[in-house]
Coordinates of C-alpha atoms (C1' of nucleotides) in Angstrom, one line a residue:
Chain O
M1 CA 0.0 0.0 0.0
E2 CA 1.3 3.4 -0.9
E3 CA 1.8 5.6 2.1
R4 CA 2.0 9.1 0.8
G5 CA 1.7 8.7 -3.0
S6 CA -2.0 8.7 -2.9
E7 CA -2.3 11.3 -0.2
K8 CA -4.3 14.1 -1.5
E9 CA -3.4 17.7 -0.9
S10 CA -5.8 20.4 -1.5
G11 CA -4.9 21.9 -4.8
G12 CA -3.6 25.4 -4.3
G13 CA -4.9 25.7 -0.7
P14 CA -2.8 25.4 2.3
S15 CA -2.3 21.9 3.4
T16 CA -1.5 22.8 6.9
F17 CA -3.2 25.1 9.2
S18 CA -1.6 28.5 9.5
T19 CA -2.1 30.4 12.7
T20 CA -1.7 33.7 11.1
S21 CA -4.3 33.3 8.4
S22 CA -7.3 35.6 8.4
P23 CA -10.3 34.6 10.5
P24 CA -13.1 33.0 8.5
V25 CA -16.3 32.8 10.3
G26 CA -18.1 29.8 8.8
M27 CA -17.6 26.9 6.5
A28 CA -18.1 29.1 3.5
D29 CA -15.1 31.1 4.5
I30 CA -13.1 28.0 5.1
K31 CA -13.9 26.8 1.6
M32 CA -13.0 30.1 0.2
E33 CA -9.7 30.0 2.1
M34 CA -8.9 26.8 0.4
G35 CA -9.2 28.3 -3.0
H36 CA -7.8 31.7 -2.4
A37 CA -4.8 32.7 -0.3
P38 CA -6.4 34.9 2.3
P39 CA -4.8 38.2 3.1
Q40 CA -2.4 38.0 6.0
M41 CA -4.2 40.0 8.7
H42 CA -3.3 39.9 12.3
L43 CA -6.6 40.2 14.1
A44 CA -7.0 39.5 17.7
P45 CA -7.5 35.8 18.4
V46 CA -10.8 36.8 20.0
H47 CA -12.5 36.7 16.6
R48 CA -11.0 33.5 15.5
S49 CA -13.3 30.7 14.6
P50 CA -13.0 27.4 16.5
V51 CA -12.9 25.6 13.3
E52 CA -10.0 27.5 12.0
S53 CA -7.9 27.3 15.1
E54 CA -8.2 23.6 15.9
L55 CA -6.4 20.6 14.7
C56 CA -8.2 17.3 14.1
P57 CA -8.0 15.4 17.4
V58 CA -7.6 12.2 15.6
C59 CA -4.9 12.9 13.1
G60 CA -3.8 16.5 13.6
D61 CA -4.9 17.6 10.1
K62 CA -6.8 20.7 9.5
V63 CA -10.3 20.7 10.9
S64 CA -13.1 21.2 8.4
G65 CA -16.1 21.4 10.7
Y66 CA -18.1 19.4 13.1
H67 CA -18.4 15.8 12.0
Y68 CA -20.3 13.1 14.0
G69 CA -20.0 15.0 17.2
L70 CA -16.5 16.3 16.9
L71 CA -14.4 18.9 15.2
T72 CA -12.4 16.8 12.7
C73 CA -10.7 17.0 9.4
E74 CA -12.4 15.9 6.2
S75 CA -10.5 12.7 5.9
C76 CA -11.3 11.4 9.3
K77 CA -14.9 12.4 8.7
G78 CA -14.9 10.3 5.6
F79 CA -13.0 7.4 7.2
F80 CA -15.5 7.3 10.1
K81 CA -18.5 7.4 7.8
R82 CA -17.1 4.6 5.6
T83 CA -16.3 2.5 8.6
V84 CA -19.7 2.8 10.2
Q85 CA -21.8 2.6 7.0
N86 CA -19.9 -0.4 5.6
K87 CA -19.7 -2.1 9.0
K88 CA -16.0 -2.5 8.6
K89 CA -14.0 -4.6 11.0
Y90 CA -10.3 -3.8 11.4
D91 CA -7.6 -5.7 13.1
C92 CA -4.5 -4.1 14.5
S93 CA -1.4 -6.1 13.5
A94 CA 0.6 -4.4 16.3
D95 CA -0.3 -3.7 19.9
K96 CA -3.4 -1.6 19.4
N97 CA -1.6 1.6 20.3
C98 CA -0.4 2.7 16.8
T99 CA 0.3 6.4 16.3
V100 CA -2.3 8.1 14.3
D101 CA -1.3 11.3 12.7
K102 CA -1.6 12.9 9.3
T103 CA 1.3 11.1 7.8
C104 CA 0.5 7.6 9.0
R105 CA -3.3 7.7 9.5
K106 CA -3.8 5.2 6.7
R107 CA -1.4 2.7 8.2
C108 CA -3.7 1.2 10.9
P109 CA -7.4 1.8 10.4
S110 CA -8.1 -0.2 13.5
C111 CA -6.3 2.2 15.7
R112 CA -7.6 5.2 13.8
F113 CA -11.2 4.1 14.3
N114 CA -10.6 3.4 18.0
K115 CA -9.1 6.9 18.3
C116 CA -12.1 8.4 16.5
L117 CA -14.3 6.7 19.1
A118 CA -12.1 7.6 22.0
Q119 CA -12.0 11.2 21.0
G120 CA -15.8 11.3 21.0
M121 CA -17.0 10.6 17.4
K122 CA -20.4 9.1 17.6
V123 CA -21.5 6.1 15.5
E124 CA -25.1 7.2 16.3
A125 CA -24.6 10.3 14.1
V126 CA -24.1 8.2 11.0
R127 CA -27.5 8.0 9.4
E128 CA -28.9 4.6 8.9
D129 CA -31.1 5.6 5.9
R130 CA -28.3 7.7 4.4
M131 CA -30.6 10.6 4.0
R132 CA -28.7 13.7 2.8
G133 CA -28.8 17.2 3.9
G134 CA -30.8 18.7 6.6
R135 CA -29.9 19.5 10.1
N136 CA -29.1 16.9 12.6
K137 CA -30.2 16.7 16.2
F138 CA -27.0 18.1 17.6
G139 CA -27.1 21.4 15.7
S140 CA -27.8 23.6 18.6
Y141 CA -25.1 21.9 20.6
Y142 CA -22.6 22.3 17.9
K143 CA -23.5 26.0 18.0
R144 CA -23.1 26.3 21.7
D145 CA -19.9 24.4 21.7
R146 CA -18.6 26.8 19.0
A147 CA -19.6 29.8 21.1
A148 CA -17.9 28.2 24.1
R149 CA -14.8 27.7 22.1
M150 CA -14.9 31.3 20.9
Q151 CA -15.2 32.4 24.5
K152 CA -12.4 30.2 25.6
M153 CA -10.1 31.5 23.0
A154 CA -11.0 35.0 23.8
T155 CA -10.0 34.5 27.3
R156 CA -7.1 32.2 26.8
V157 CA -5.0 35.0 25.5
G158 CA -6.0 37.5 28.0
P159 CA -4.2 40.7 29.2
N160 CA -1.6 38.6 30.9
G161 CA -1.4 36.0 28.2
G162 CA -1.9 33.4 30.9
P163 CA -3.6 30.1 30.4
L164 CA -7.2 29.6 31.3
V165 CA -8.4 27.2 33.9
G166 CA -9.4 23.8 32.7
S167 CA -7.6 21.2 30.7
S168 CA -7.3 21.2 27.0
A169 CA -9.0 18.4 25.3
N170 CA -10.1 17.1 22.1
S171 CA -13.8 16.3 22.2
A172 CA -16.1 18.9 20.9
F173 CA -18.2 18.7 24.0
F174 CA -16.8 16.6 26.6
S175 CA -13.6 18.2 27.7
S176 CA -12.7 21.6 26.4
S177 CA -16.1 23.3 26.3
Q178 CA -16.3 26.5 28.3
P179 CA -19.6 28.1 29.1
P180 CA -20.6 30.8 26.6
M181 CA -20.8 33.3 29.4
D182 CA -20.7 37.0 29.0
G183 CA -18.3 39.0 31.1
H184 CA -14.8 38.5 32.2
V185 CA -13.3 35.3 33.3
T186 CA -11.1 35.1 36.2
S187 CA -9.0 32.2 37.5
S188 CA -10.8 32.0 40.8
T189 CA -12.0 28.6 42.0
H190 CA -15.5 29.7 41.9
D191 CA -15.3 30.5 38.3
A192 CA -13.5 27.3 37.6
M193 CA -16.3 25.4 39.3
Q194 CA -18.9 27.3 37.5
M195 CA -17.2 26.5 34.3
Q196 CA -17.1 22.8 35.2
Y197 CA -20.7 23.0 36.0
M198 CA -21.6 24.6 32.7
E199 CA -19.4 22.1 30.9
A200 CA -21.0 19.2 32.6
K201 CA -24.4 20.6 31.7
L202 CA -23.4 20.9 28.1
K203 CA -22.1 17.3 28.2
T204 CA -25.3 16.0 29.8
E205 CA -27.6 17.7 27.5
Y206 CA -25.6 16.7 24.5
N207 CA -25.5 13.1 25.5
Q208 CA -29.2 13.0 26.3
L209 CA -30.0 14.5 22.9
L210 CA -27.5 12.4 21.1
Q211 CA -29.2 9.3 22.4
S212 CA -32.6 10.3 21.4
P213 CA -34.3 8.9 18.4
T214 CA -35.9 12.1 17.3
L215 CA -33.7 14.7 15.7
S216 CA -35.5 17.9 16.3
S217 CA -32.9 20.3 17.6
T218 CA -35.5 22.7 18.8
Q219 CA -36.6 20.4 21.6
N220 CA -34.8 20.5 24.8
P221 CA -34.9 17.0 26.2
Q222 CA -35.1 17.8 29.8
G223 CA -33.8 20.5 32.1
F224 CA -30.6 19.9 33.8
V225 CA -31.1 19.4 37.4
R226 CA -28.3 19.0 39.8
Q227 CA -29.1 16.0 41.9
T228 CA -28.9 16.1 45.7
Y229 CA -27.0 13.5 47.5
I230 CA -27.9 11.3 50.4
P231 CA -25.4 12.2 53.1
N232 CA -22.7 9.6 53.1
C233 CA -22.4 9.6 56.8
D234 CA -25.4 7.3 57.0
S235 CA -24.7 3.7 57.3
L236 CA -26.0 1.2 54.8
A237 CA -28.7 0.0 57.1
A238 CA -29.8 3.6 57.8
I239 CA -30.0 4.4 54.1
L240 CA -31.8 1.2 53.3
G241 CA -34.2 2.0 56.1
Q242 CA -35.1 5.4 54.7
S243 CA -38.5 6.0 53.4
I244 CA -38.6 5.4 49.7
D245 CA -40.3 8.8 49.5
N246 CA -36.9 10.3 50.3
H247 CA -35.3 8.7 47.3
N248 CA -33.4 11.1 45.1
F249 CA -32.5 9.0 42.2
T250 CA -33.6 9.4 38.7
Y251 CA -35.3 6.5 37.0
Q252 CA -36.2 5.9 33.5
H253 CA -39.7 6.1 34.6
Q254 CA -40.5 8.3 37.4
V255 CA -43.9 6.9 37.8
K256 CA -43.9 3.5 39.4
H257 CA -46.0 0.9 37.7
E258 CA -47.5 -2.1 39.2
P259 CA -45.7 -5.3 38.0
F260 CA -47.0 -6.8 34.8
D261 CA -49.7 -4.3 34.1
Y262 CA -47.6 -1.5 32.7
Q263 CA -47.6 -2.9 29.2
D264 CA -51.3 -2.6 28.6
Q265 CA -51.0 0.9 29.9
Y266 CA -48.4 1.8 27.5
I267 CA -50.0 0.1 24.5
S268 CA -53.1 2.1 25.0
Q269 CA -51.4 5.2 26.2
P270 CA -47.7 5.6 25.4
P271 CA -45.6 7.5 27.8
L272 CA -44.4 11.0 27.1
P273 CA -41.1 10.9 25.2
D274 CA -38.5 10.4 27.8
Y275 CA -35.2 10.8 26.1
A276 CA -33.4 8.6 28.6
T277 CA -35.9 5.8 27.8
Y278 CA -35.6 6.0 24.1
T279 CA -31.9 5.8 23.7
P280 CA -30.9 3.4 21.0
Q281 CA -29.1 1.4 23.6
M282 CA -32.4 0.8 25.3
S283 CA -33.9 -1.1 22.5
Y284 CA -35.1 -4.4 23.7
A285 CA -35.3 -5.8 20.3
H286 CA -32.9 -8.6 21.1
M287 CA -35.1 -9.9 23.9
L288 CA -38.4 -9.8 22.2
P289 CA -39.9 -12.6 20.2
V290 CA -41.0 -10.1 17.5
P291 CA -38.6 -8.0 15.5
P292 CA -38.6 -4.3 16.3
L293 CA -40.8 -2.1 14.2
S294 CA -38.4 -0.9 11.5
S295 CA -38.4 2.8 11.0
S296 CA -40.0 2.7 7.5
S297 CA -36.8 2.7 5.7
S298 CA -37.0 5.4 3.1
A299 CA -36.7 4.7 -0.6
G300 CA -33.6 6.0 -2.2
S301 CA -31.3 4.2 0.1
G302 CA -29.1 1.3 -0.7
N303 CA -26.5 2.6 -3.0
G304 CA -24.2 -0.3 -3.4
S305 CA -23.7 -1.4 0.1
N306 CA -25.9 -3.7 1.9
R307 CA -28.2 -1.9 4.3
S308 CA -30.5 -4.7 5.1
S309 CA -29.1 -5.5 8.6
P310 CA -27.3 -2.6 10.0
Q311 CA -24.9 -3.7 12.7
L312 CA -24.0 -0.3 14.0
P313 CA -26.3 2.1 16.0
M314 CA -26.9 4.6 13.3
C315 CA -29.5 7.3 13.2
T316 CA -32.6 6.2 11.4
Q317 CA -33.7 9.5 10.0
P318 CA -32.9 13.2 10.6
T319 CA -36.5 13.9 11.4
E320 CA -37.4 10.6 12.8
K321 CA -40.6 10.6 14.8
S322 CA -41.1 6.9 15.3
I323 CA -40.6 5.3 18.6
D324 CA -39.3 1.8 19.1
N325 CA -42.7 0.4 19.8
A326 CA -41.2 -3.0 20.0
F327 CA -40.0 -2.0 23.4
Y328 CA -43.6 -1.9 24.6
A329 CA -44.9 -4.8 22.6
K330 CA -46.5 -7.4 24.8
S331 CA -44.8 -10.7 24.9
S332 CA -46.4 -14.0 25.7
A333 CA -43.2 -15.2 27.3
P334 CA -43.3 -14.6 31.0
L335 CA -39.6 -14.4 31.4
Q336 CA -39.3 -11.8 28.7
N337 CA -42.1 -9.8 30.4
L338 CA -40.0 -10.0 33.5
M339 CA -36.9 -8.8 31.7
M340 CA -38.9 -5.9 30.2
E341 CA -40.1 -5.0 33.6
L342 CA -36.6 -5.0 35.0
V343 CA -35.5 -2.7 32.2
Q344 CA -38.1 -0.2 33.2
Y345 CA -36.5 0.3 36.5
M346 CA -32.9 0.7 35.4
P347 CA -31.2 3.9 36.4
N348 CA -30.6 6.7 33.9
P349 CA -27.6 5.7 31.8
N350 CA -26.1 9.1 32.4
H351 CA -25.9 8.8 36.1
V352 CA -22.2 7.9 36.2
Q353 CA -21.3 10.9 34.1
N354 CA -23.5 13.2 36.2
R355 CA -21.9 12.0 39.4
L356 CA -18.3 12.3 38.2
S357 CA -18.9 15.8 36.9
Y358 CA -19.1 17.3 40.4
I359 CA -16.4 15.7 42.4
D360 CA -14.2 18.4 43.8
R361 CA -11.3 16.8 45.6
M362 CA -7.6 17.4 45.9
D363 CA -6.5 13.8 46.4
K364 CA -6.8 11.1 43.9
M365 CA -8.1 8.4 46.3
E366 CA -10.5 11.0 47.8
F367 CA -11.8 11.7 44.4
I368 CA -12.4 8.0 43.6
L369 CA -13.9 7.1 46.9
S370 CA -16.1 10.2 47.0
G371 CA -17.4 9.4 43.5
A372 CA -17.9 5.8 44.5
T373 CA -19.9 6.9 47.5
D374 CA -22.2 9.0 45.4
L375 CA -22.7 6.1 43.0
L376 CA -23.2 3.7 45.9
N377 CA -25.9 6.0 47.2
D378 CA -27.5 5.9 43.8
L379 CA -27.4 2.1 43.8
I380 CA -28.9 1.9 47.3
S381 CA -31.6 4.4 46.4
W382 CA -32.3 2.4 43.2
S383 CA -32.6 -0.8 45.1
H384 CA -35.6 0.6 47.0
H385 CA -37.5 0.4 43.8
A386 CA -35.9 -2.6 42.1
P387 CA -38.6 -5.2 41.4
Y388 CA -38.5 -8.1 43.8
F389 CA -35.4 -6.8 45.5
L390 CA -37.5 -4.4 47.5
K391 CA -39.5 -7.3 48.8
L392 CA -36.5 -8.8 50.5
P393 CA -35.9 -8.4 54.2
M394 CA -33.3 -5.9 55.3
F395 CA -30.5 -8.3 56.1
E396 CA -30.9 -10.0 52.7
K397 CA -30.8 -6.7 50.9
M398 CA -27.7 -5.6 52.8
S399 CA -26.0 -8.9 52.0
L400 CA -26.8 -8.8 48.3
L401 CA -25.8 -5.2 48.0
R402 CA -22.5 -5.9 49.8
G403 CA -21.9 -8.8 47.4
S404 CA -22.6 -6.9 44.2
W405 CA -21.8 -3.2 44.6
T406 CA -18.2 -3.4 43.4
F407 CA -19.4 -5.2 40.3
I408 CA -22.2 -2.8 39.6
H409 CA -19.9 0.2 40.1
L410 CA -17.3 -1.4 37.8
M411 CA -19.9 -2.3 35.2
D412 CA -21.6 1.1 35.2
V413 CA -18.3 3.0 34.8
T414 CA -17.0 0.6 32.2
V415 CA -20.2 0.9 30.2
A416 CA -20.0 4.6 30.3
V417 CA -16.4 4.6 29.2
A418 CA -17.1 2.0 26.4
R419 CA -19.9 4.2 25.2
N420 CA -17.6 7.3 25.2
I421 CA -19.7 9.1 27.8
V422 CA -17.1 9.3 30.5
Y423 CA -13.5 10.3 30.2
D424 CA -10.5 10.7 32.4
Q425 CA -11.0 13.2 35.2
Q426 CA -8.8 15.4 37.3
T427 CA -8.6 16.5 40.8
R428 CA -9.0 20.1 41.9
S429 CA -5.2 20.4 41.9
G430 CA -5.1 19.1 38.3
T431 CA -3.9 15.6 39.0
P432 CA -5.2 13.4 36.2
I433 CA -7.3 10.4 37.2
S434 CA -7.8 7.7 34.6
V435 CA -11.3 6.3 34.1
A436 CA -9.6 2.9 34.7
S437 CA -8.8 4.0 38.3
I438 CA -12.3 5.3 38.8
A439 CA -13.8 2.1 37.5
L440 CA -11.4 -0.1 39.6
L441 CA -11.9 2.0 42.8
G442 CA -8.2 2.8 42.8
C443 CA -6.9 -0.7 42.3
D444 CA -4.6 0.3 39.5
K445 CA -2.8 -3.0 39.2
L446 CA -5.9 -4.3 37.4
Q447 CA -5.7 -1.6 34.7
G448 CA -4.4 -3.8 32.0
A449 CA -7.1 -6.4 32.5
W450 CA -9.7 -3.7 32.8
N451 CA -8.7 -2.2 29.5
N452 CA -9.1 -5.5 27.8
V453 CA -12.6 -5.9 29.1
M454 CA -13.5 -2.4 28.3
Q455 CA -12.3 -2.8 24.7
Q456 CA -14.2 -6.1 24.5
M457 CA -17.3 -4.3 25.7
R458 CA -16.8 -1.5 23.3
L459 CA -16.6 -3.9 20.3
L460 CA -19.8 -5.7 21.5
I461 CA -21.6 -2.4 21.8
I462 CA -20.5 -1.4 18.3
D463 CA -21.7 -4.8 17.0
Q464 CA -25.0 -4.3 18.9
Q465 CA -24.2 -7.4 20.8
L466 CA -24.4 -5.6 24.1
N467 CA -27.2 -3.1 24.7
H468 CA -29.2 -1.9 27.6
A469 CA -31.0 -5.2 27.9
D470 CA -27.7 -7.0 28.5
I471 CA -26.7 -4.3 31.0
T472 CA -30.0 -4.8 32.8
A473 CA -29.6 -8.5 32.9
M474 CA -26.0 -8.2 34.2
R475 CA -27.1 -5.8 36.9
Y476 CA -29.9 -7.9 38.3
C477 CA -27.9 -11.1 37.8
A478 CA -25.1 -9.6 40.0
L479 CA -27.5 -8.2 42.5
F480 CA -29.3 -11.4 43.1
D481 CA -26.1 -13.4 43.2
D482 CA -25.9 -15.1 46.5
H483 CA -22.3 -14.4 46.7
H484 CA -21.4 -16.4 49.8
G485 CA -23.9 -19.1 49.3
Y486 CA -25.6 -18.3 52.6
S487 CA -29.1 -17.4 51.4
T488 CA -31.8 -19.9 51.7
N489 CA -34.4 -17.5 50.3
P490 CA -36.0 -19.0 47.2
L491 CA -36.8 -15.6 45.8
V492 CA -33.1 -14.8 45.5
H493 CA -32.2 -18.0 43.7
G494 CA -35.4 -18.0 41.7
M495 CA -34.9 -14.5 40.6
R496 CA -31.3 -15.0 39.5
N497 CA -32.2 -18.1 37.5
S498 CA -35.1 -16.3 35.9
V499 CA -32.9 -13.4 34.9
L500 CA -30.3 -15.8 33.4
Q501 CA -32.9 -17.7 31.6
G502 CA -34.7 -14.7 30.3
W503 CA -31.5 -13.1 29.2
A504 CA -30.6 -16.2 27.2
E505 CA -34.0 -16.6 25.7
G506 CA -34.0 -13.0 24.7
K507 CA -30.7 -13.4 22.9
G508 CA -31.7 -16.6 21.3
A509 CA -28.9 -18.4 23.1
V510 CA -29.1 -22.0 24.3
D511 CA -28.0 -20.8 27.7
H512 CA -26.6 -17.8 29.4
A513 CA -23.0 -18.9 28.9
S514 CA -23.5 -18.6 25.1
I515 CA -24.5 -15.0 25.3
P516 CA -21.8 -12.8 23.7
A517 CA -21.7 -10.5 26.7
W518 CA -21.4 -13.3 29.2
D519 CA -17.6 -13.3 28.9
V520 CA -17.6 -9.6 29.8
Y521 CA -19.8 -10.4 32.8
V522 CA -17.5 -13.0 34.0
A523 CA -14.4 -10.9 33.5
L524 CA -16.0 -7.9 35.3
M525 CA -17.0 -10.2 38.1
Q526 CA -13.5 -11.4 38.6
L527 CA -12.2 -7.9 38.6
A528 CA -14.8 -6.8 41.1
G529 CA -13.7 -9.6 43.4
Q530 CA -10.1 -8.4 43.3
M531 CA -11.3 -4.8 43.8
K532 CA -13.0 -5.9 47.0
E533 CA -9.8 -7.6 48.2
F534 CA -7.9 -4.3 47.5
L535 CA -10.5 -2.4 49.5
Y536 CA -10.3 -4.9 52.4
E537 CA -6.6 -4.1 52.5
K538 CA -7.3 -0.4 52.6
Q539 CA -9.8 -0.9 55.4
R540 CA -7.3 -2.8 57.4
S541 CA -4.9 0.1 57.2
S542 CA -7.6 2.5 58.3
E543 CA -7.6 4.3 55.0
L544 CA -11.3 4.0 54.6
L545 CA -12.3 5.5 57.9
P546 CA -13.6 8.7 56.4
Y547 CA -15.8 6.6 54.1
Q548 CA -18.3 5.0 56.4
L549 CA -20.7 3.8 53.7
I550 CA -17.9 2.1 51.8
S551 CA -16.6 0.6 55.1
D552 CA -20.1 -0.7 55.8
M553 CA -20.2 -2.3 52.4
L554 CA -17.1 -4.3 53.3
I555 CA -18.5 -6.0 56.3
I556 CA -18.5 -9.7 55.7
D557 CA -21.9 -11.3 56.4
L558 CA -21.7 -14.6 58.2
P559 CA -24.5 -17.0 58.1
T560 CA -24.7 -17.1 61.9
S561 CA -25.2 -13.4 62.1
R562 CA -28.4 -13.3 60.3
P563 CA -31.9 -14.4 61.1
P564 CA -33.2 -17.7 59.6
A565 CA -34.9 -17.2 56.2
I566 CA -38.6 -17.6 56.2
N567 CA -40.2 -18.9 53.1
I568 CA -42.9 -16.4 52.9
Y569 CA -41.8 -15.4 49.5
E570 CA -42.6 -18.5 47.6
S571 CA -46.0 -17.2 46.6
E572 CA -44.2 -14.2 45.1
L573 CA -41.7 -16.3 43.1
V574 CA -41.0 -15.0 39.7
P575 CA -42.3 -17.2 37.0
V576 CA -40.0 -19.9 35.9
T577 CA -40.9 -21.8 32.8
Chain G
dA1 C1' -9.6 2.6 0.4
dT2 C1' -8.7 7.4 0.7
dA3 C1' -9.9 12.2 0.9
dG4 C1' -11.1 16.4 -1.5
dC5 C1' -15.0 18.5 -3.3
dC6 C1' -20.0 18.5 -4.3
dT7 C1' -25.0 18.2 -3.3
dT8 C1' -28.6 18.1 -0.2
dG9 C1' -32.0 20.0 3.0
dA10 C1' -33.7 21.2 8.0
dC11 C1' -33.0 25.0 10.4
dT12 C1' -32.0 30.1 11.2
Chain H
dA1 C1' -31.3 33.3 1.3
dG2 C1' -27.6 31.6 4.1
dT3 C1' -25.7 28.0 7.1
dC4 C1' -23.5 23.7 7.7
dA5 C1' -23.3 18.8 8.8
dA6 C1' -25.0 15.1 6.7
dG7 C1' -24.2 11.8 2.4
dG8 C1' -22.4 11.2 -2.5
dC9 C1' -19.1 11.3 -6.2
dT10 C1' -14.7 10.4 -8.1
dA11 C1' -9.7 11.1 -9.1
dT12 C1' -6.0 9.1 -7.0

DNA sequence: ATAGCCTTGACT
DNA sequence: AGTCAAGGCTAT
């Protein structure tokens, strides 16, 4: 393969970005610039367009605009589009860490595509029906990000020429965005925090919109509300004992439905569009006996490549109005009804990102444990409403939560990373904290293994082999895992068996071990066990004293310390076919 | 297969 | 009418 021979250079135009060129305002100006050498004017950077002043975060070439969620060059745009549309699979012949820059970007498409994803390009932005033109659903967010970048550049080179707070980053939305605020910017902590808040808000809104099936950019999916936290000084038992009316957690459905009668309700009266519910990842198509209602694929598609069975989560239509009704279709299989009910109670998939956005700690371990405490509170609050779990007696709930919380934490963070929702963080003092550390609760020696699992999960997500239904199944499967083998409660064992069986049936697998995501589950479970060992060690050296809730979660339940199980739950056993 | 340029079309 | 991020075309 030729390396540079076929490399195209724009004829006549500058092939590399010049920091002294004139300041075009929009794409039209960029295009003009390619044809005509612009006059060399030295305007203040304040007026410079973000497009002009940025390099492609994937390969470092000149940015041509926003493409699939990120400011990138034209070639990476095309590469990303081809890869997603044609469902290309690449393999890296080296160690999956090849350099990707303008001169060698053609050498390893595998690493290039992974870098595209890692930097924040979204496969969801590639249209399934290939409809041309029009505005996509992120338009208003591109606009705001652009304004934020303008603001940032205006303040970056201030009177003192000093750097601005916040880290530089590549993603159009997730790292370098600054609030499009009026007025001056100081380097005070307050302003920094406010910027982080605005940045997080932008991220959240963007992700929520990104995941919606409708594409109207005039709709605001939902107002951003900073969630309040349960004080972490409460013990596990105290939190579990709280009235469920005190819960502060966001659910996919805020209205609680009675088991097994929500479907009729939805069929006759669909719920209001809740963007968190309608994320493509939420599609339960794999677990339904009927195929999902296809979004009336428009004519005019199918130009050469096979579009019959898209493997990647692409947008259906720019102005898509259809809802994945299959999600609400009634199934005759009781186990799949069970699985559908469980999905209804899953937490908002953005909760990891929301939690990590507000941690303000100087020390790395403080940051990690503080975030873990927040997520743990979410988990406990969620368990108040989790079907069947809430029926368990207190000691049983505590035991199951203690057995599963490290797994659920690990899985939630890993999924968020694999889906490019959560990125590396940093402490208030600027110390970088890798997402691996956050996922592993600080047990950094597992980072290599974690990275393998995360990549495996990412590939499964891209292949649509792992969606929200699988995540639901894994969460409940872990929660109802009688970790120490002490439980004699038939509801616990029956529930786990039902989840495993329903999961396998939904995937058309002969058993749960044949499900593509099962290997990921097993690997995560192993890591979670090692994480717990790591935390026991921390606890022994008194390092967890400030984190009472986490300490409570590390108490080992002994069978003698709990009351005997009473079989009052048999009548409530979940159906087992 | 790549990447530069062109066309499209919802939104402003 | 202009913008601009989608997809398409095509020389390399």
